[in-house]
mmCIF file of C-alpha atoms in Angstrom:
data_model
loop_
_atom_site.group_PDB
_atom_site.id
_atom_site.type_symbol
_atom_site.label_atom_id
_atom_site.label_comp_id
_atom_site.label_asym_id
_atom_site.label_seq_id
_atom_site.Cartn_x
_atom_site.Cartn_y
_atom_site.Cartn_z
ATOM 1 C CA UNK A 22 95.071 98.245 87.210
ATOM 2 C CA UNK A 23 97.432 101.074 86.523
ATOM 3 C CA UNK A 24 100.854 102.127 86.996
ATOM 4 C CA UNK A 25 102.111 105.003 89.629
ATOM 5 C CA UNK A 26 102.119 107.600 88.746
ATOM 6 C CA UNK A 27 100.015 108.794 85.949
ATOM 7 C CA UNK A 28 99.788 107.622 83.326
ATOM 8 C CA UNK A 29 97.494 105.056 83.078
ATOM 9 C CA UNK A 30 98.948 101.775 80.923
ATOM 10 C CA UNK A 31 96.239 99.141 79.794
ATOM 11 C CA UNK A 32 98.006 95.927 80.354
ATOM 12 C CA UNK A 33 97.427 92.714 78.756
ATOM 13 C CA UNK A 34 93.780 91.176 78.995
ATOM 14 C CA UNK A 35 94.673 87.950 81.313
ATOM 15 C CA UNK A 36 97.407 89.709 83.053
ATOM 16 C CA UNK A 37 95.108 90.622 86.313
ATOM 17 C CA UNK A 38 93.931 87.174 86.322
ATOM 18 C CA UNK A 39 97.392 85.832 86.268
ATOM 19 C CA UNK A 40 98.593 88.084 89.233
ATOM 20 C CA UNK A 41 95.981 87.152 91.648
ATOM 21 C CA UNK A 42 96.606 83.548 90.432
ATOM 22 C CA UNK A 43 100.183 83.733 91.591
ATOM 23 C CA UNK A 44 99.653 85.775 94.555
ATOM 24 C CA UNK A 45 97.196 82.899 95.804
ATOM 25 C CA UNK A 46 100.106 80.237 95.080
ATOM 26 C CA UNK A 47 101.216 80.293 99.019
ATOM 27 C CA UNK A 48 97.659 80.107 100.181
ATOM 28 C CA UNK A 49 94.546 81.800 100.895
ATOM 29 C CA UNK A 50 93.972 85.707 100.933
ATOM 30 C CA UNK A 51 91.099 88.377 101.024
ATOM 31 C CA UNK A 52 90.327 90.562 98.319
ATOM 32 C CA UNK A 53 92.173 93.407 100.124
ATOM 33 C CA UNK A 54 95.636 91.497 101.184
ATOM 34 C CA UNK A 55 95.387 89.995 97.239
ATOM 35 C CA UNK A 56 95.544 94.354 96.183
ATOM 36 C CA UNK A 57 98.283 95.157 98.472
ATOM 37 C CA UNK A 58 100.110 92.005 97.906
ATOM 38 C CA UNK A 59 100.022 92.605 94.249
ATOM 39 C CA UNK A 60 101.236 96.382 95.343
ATOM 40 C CA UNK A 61 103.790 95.858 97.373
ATOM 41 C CA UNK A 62 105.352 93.185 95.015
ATOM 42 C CA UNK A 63 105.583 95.236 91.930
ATOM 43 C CA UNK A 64 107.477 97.947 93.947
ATOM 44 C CA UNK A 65 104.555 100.363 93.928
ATOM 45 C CA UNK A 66 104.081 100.216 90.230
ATOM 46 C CA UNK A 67 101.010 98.349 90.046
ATOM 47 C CA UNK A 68 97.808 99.303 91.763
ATOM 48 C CA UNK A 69 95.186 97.023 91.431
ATOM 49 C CA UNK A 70 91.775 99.228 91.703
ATOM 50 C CA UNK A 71 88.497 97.538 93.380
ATOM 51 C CA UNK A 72 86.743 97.707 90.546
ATOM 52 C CA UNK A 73 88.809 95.407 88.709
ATOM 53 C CA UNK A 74 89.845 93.141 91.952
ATOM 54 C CA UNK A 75 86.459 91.582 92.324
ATOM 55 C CA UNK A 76 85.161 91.217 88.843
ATOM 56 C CA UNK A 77 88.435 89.286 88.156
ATOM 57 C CA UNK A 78 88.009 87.105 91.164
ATOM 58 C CA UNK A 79 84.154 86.654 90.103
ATOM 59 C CA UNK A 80 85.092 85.798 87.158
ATOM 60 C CA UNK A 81 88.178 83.082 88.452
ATOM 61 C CA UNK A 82 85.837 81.776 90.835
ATOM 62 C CA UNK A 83 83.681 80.780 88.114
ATOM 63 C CA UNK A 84 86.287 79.217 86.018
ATOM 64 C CA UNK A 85 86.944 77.076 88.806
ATOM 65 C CA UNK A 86 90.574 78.465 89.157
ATOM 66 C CA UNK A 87 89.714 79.702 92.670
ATOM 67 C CA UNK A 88 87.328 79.011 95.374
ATOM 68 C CA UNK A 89 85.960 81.101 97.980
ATOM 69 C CA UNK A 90 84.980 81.048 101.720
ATOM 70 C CA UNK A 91 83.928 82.751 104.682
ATOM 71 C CA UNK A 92 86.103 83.141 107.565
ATOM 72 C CA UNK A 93 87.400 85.740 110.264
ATOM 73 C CA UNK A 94 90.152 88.038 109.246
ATOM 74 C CA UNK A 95 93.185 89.090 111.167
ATOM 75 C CA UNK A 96 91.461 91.899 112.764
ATOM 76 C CA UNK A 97 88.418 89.374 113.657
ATOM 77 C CA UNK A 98 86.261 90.786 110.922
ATOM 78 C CA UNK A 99 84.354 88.211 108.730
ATOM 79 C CA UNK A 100 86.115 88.299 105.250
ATOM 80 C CA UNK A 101 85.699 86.326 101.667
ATOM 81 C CA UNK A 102 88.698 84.199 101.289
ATOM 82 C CA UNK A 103 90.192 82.871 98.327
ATOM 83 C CA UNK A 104 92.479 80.254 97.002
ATOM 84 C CA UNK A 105 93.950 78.389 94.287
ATOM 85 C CA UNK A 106 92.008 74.878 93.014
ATOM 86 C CA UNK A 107 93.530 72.046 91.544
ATOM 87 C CA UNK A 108 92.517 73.627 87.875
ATOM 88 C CA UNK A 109 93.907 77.296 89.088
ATOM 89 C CA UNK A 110 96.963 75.591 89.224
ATOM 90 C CA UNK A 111 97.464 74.212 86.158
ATOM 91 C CA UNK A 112 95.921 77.415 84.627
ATOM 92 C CA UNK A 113 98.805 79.529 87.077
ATOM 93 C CA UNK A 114 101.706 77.234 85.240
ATOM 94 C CA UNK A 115 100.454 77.734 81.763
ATOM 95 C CA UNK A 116 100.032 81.392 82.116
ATOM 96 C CA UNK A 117 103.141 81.694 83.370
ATOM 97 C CA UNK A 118 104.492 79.418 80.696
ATOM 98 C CA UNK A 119 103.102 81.934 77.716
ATOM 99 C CA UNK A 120 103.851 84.872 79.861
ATOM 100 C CA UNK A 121 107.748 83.733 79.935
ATOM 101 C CA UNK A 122 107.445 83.382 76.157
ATOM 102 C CA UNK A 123 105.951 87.047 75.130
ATOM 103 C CA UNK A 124 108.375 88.335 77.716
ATOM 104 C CA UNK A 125 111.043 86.951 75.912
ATOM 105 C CA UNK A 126 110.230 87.890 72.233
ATOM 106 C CA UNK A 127 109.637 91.295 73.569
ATOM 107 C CA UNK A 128 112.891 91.732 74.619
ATOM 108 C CA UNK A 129 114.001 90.456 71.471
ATOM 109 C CA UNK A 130 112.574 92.906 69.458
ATOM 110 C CA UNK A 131 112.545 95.899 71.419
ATOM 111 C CA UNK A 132 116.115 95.084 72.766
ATOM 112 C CA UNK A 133 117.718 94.108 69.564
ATOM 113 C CA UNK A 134 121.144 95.545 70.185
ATOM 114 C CA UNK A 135 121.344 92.854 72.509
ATOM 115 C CA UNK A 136 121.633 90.114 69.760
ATOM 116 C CA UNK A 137 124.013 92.708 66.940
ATOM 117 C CA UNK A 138 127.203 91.350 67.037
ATOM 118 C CA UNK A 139 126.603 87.735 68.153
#
């Protein structure tokens, strides 16, 4: 994944995993929609690349945290579908839960003028 434009920012290991989780809250999507989804979201900012895409829904899918299947895209083309399981779920909310956290210390202590004077 990488910002637009250049230059290229490593993010967080887990954060890819947690943006396909959330993107595959409302239901099921193909590998392609889950990329643009992701892209169009973020305002442009975040591109997720193919390389990364399906080795982080490999690797979901055999976590458990989302399940795959077969069916006939939009355009009538057959397409791999995923969604969230029951255990994605609870995986979404605790990621989410930490990522609220670190967001919130970071702000903390790279926004410290915020808290001088209270």
């Amino acid at each position: 994944m990488s910002l637009k434009p250049s230059p290229r920012v490593e993010l967080l290991q887990g954060t890819l995993d947690l943006l396909i989780l959330r993107t595959l809250l409302p239901g099921a999507a193909h590998g392609h929609a889950i990329a643009k989804h992701i892209q169009r979201t973020s305002e442009e900012l975040l591109q997720v690349e193919t390389g990364s895409l399906y080795p982080a829904l490999h690797r979901l899918e055999a976590k458990g945290w989302i399940a795959a299947s077969w069916e006939l895209s939009d355009k009538g083309k057959r397409a791999k579908y995923y969604h969230l399981t029951s255990l994605g779920r609870k995986q979404l909310a605790n990621e989410q839960s930490k990522w609220t956290a670190l967001t919130r210390a970071m702000g903390l202590i790279l926004n410290p003028a915020d808290q001088e004077g209270q």
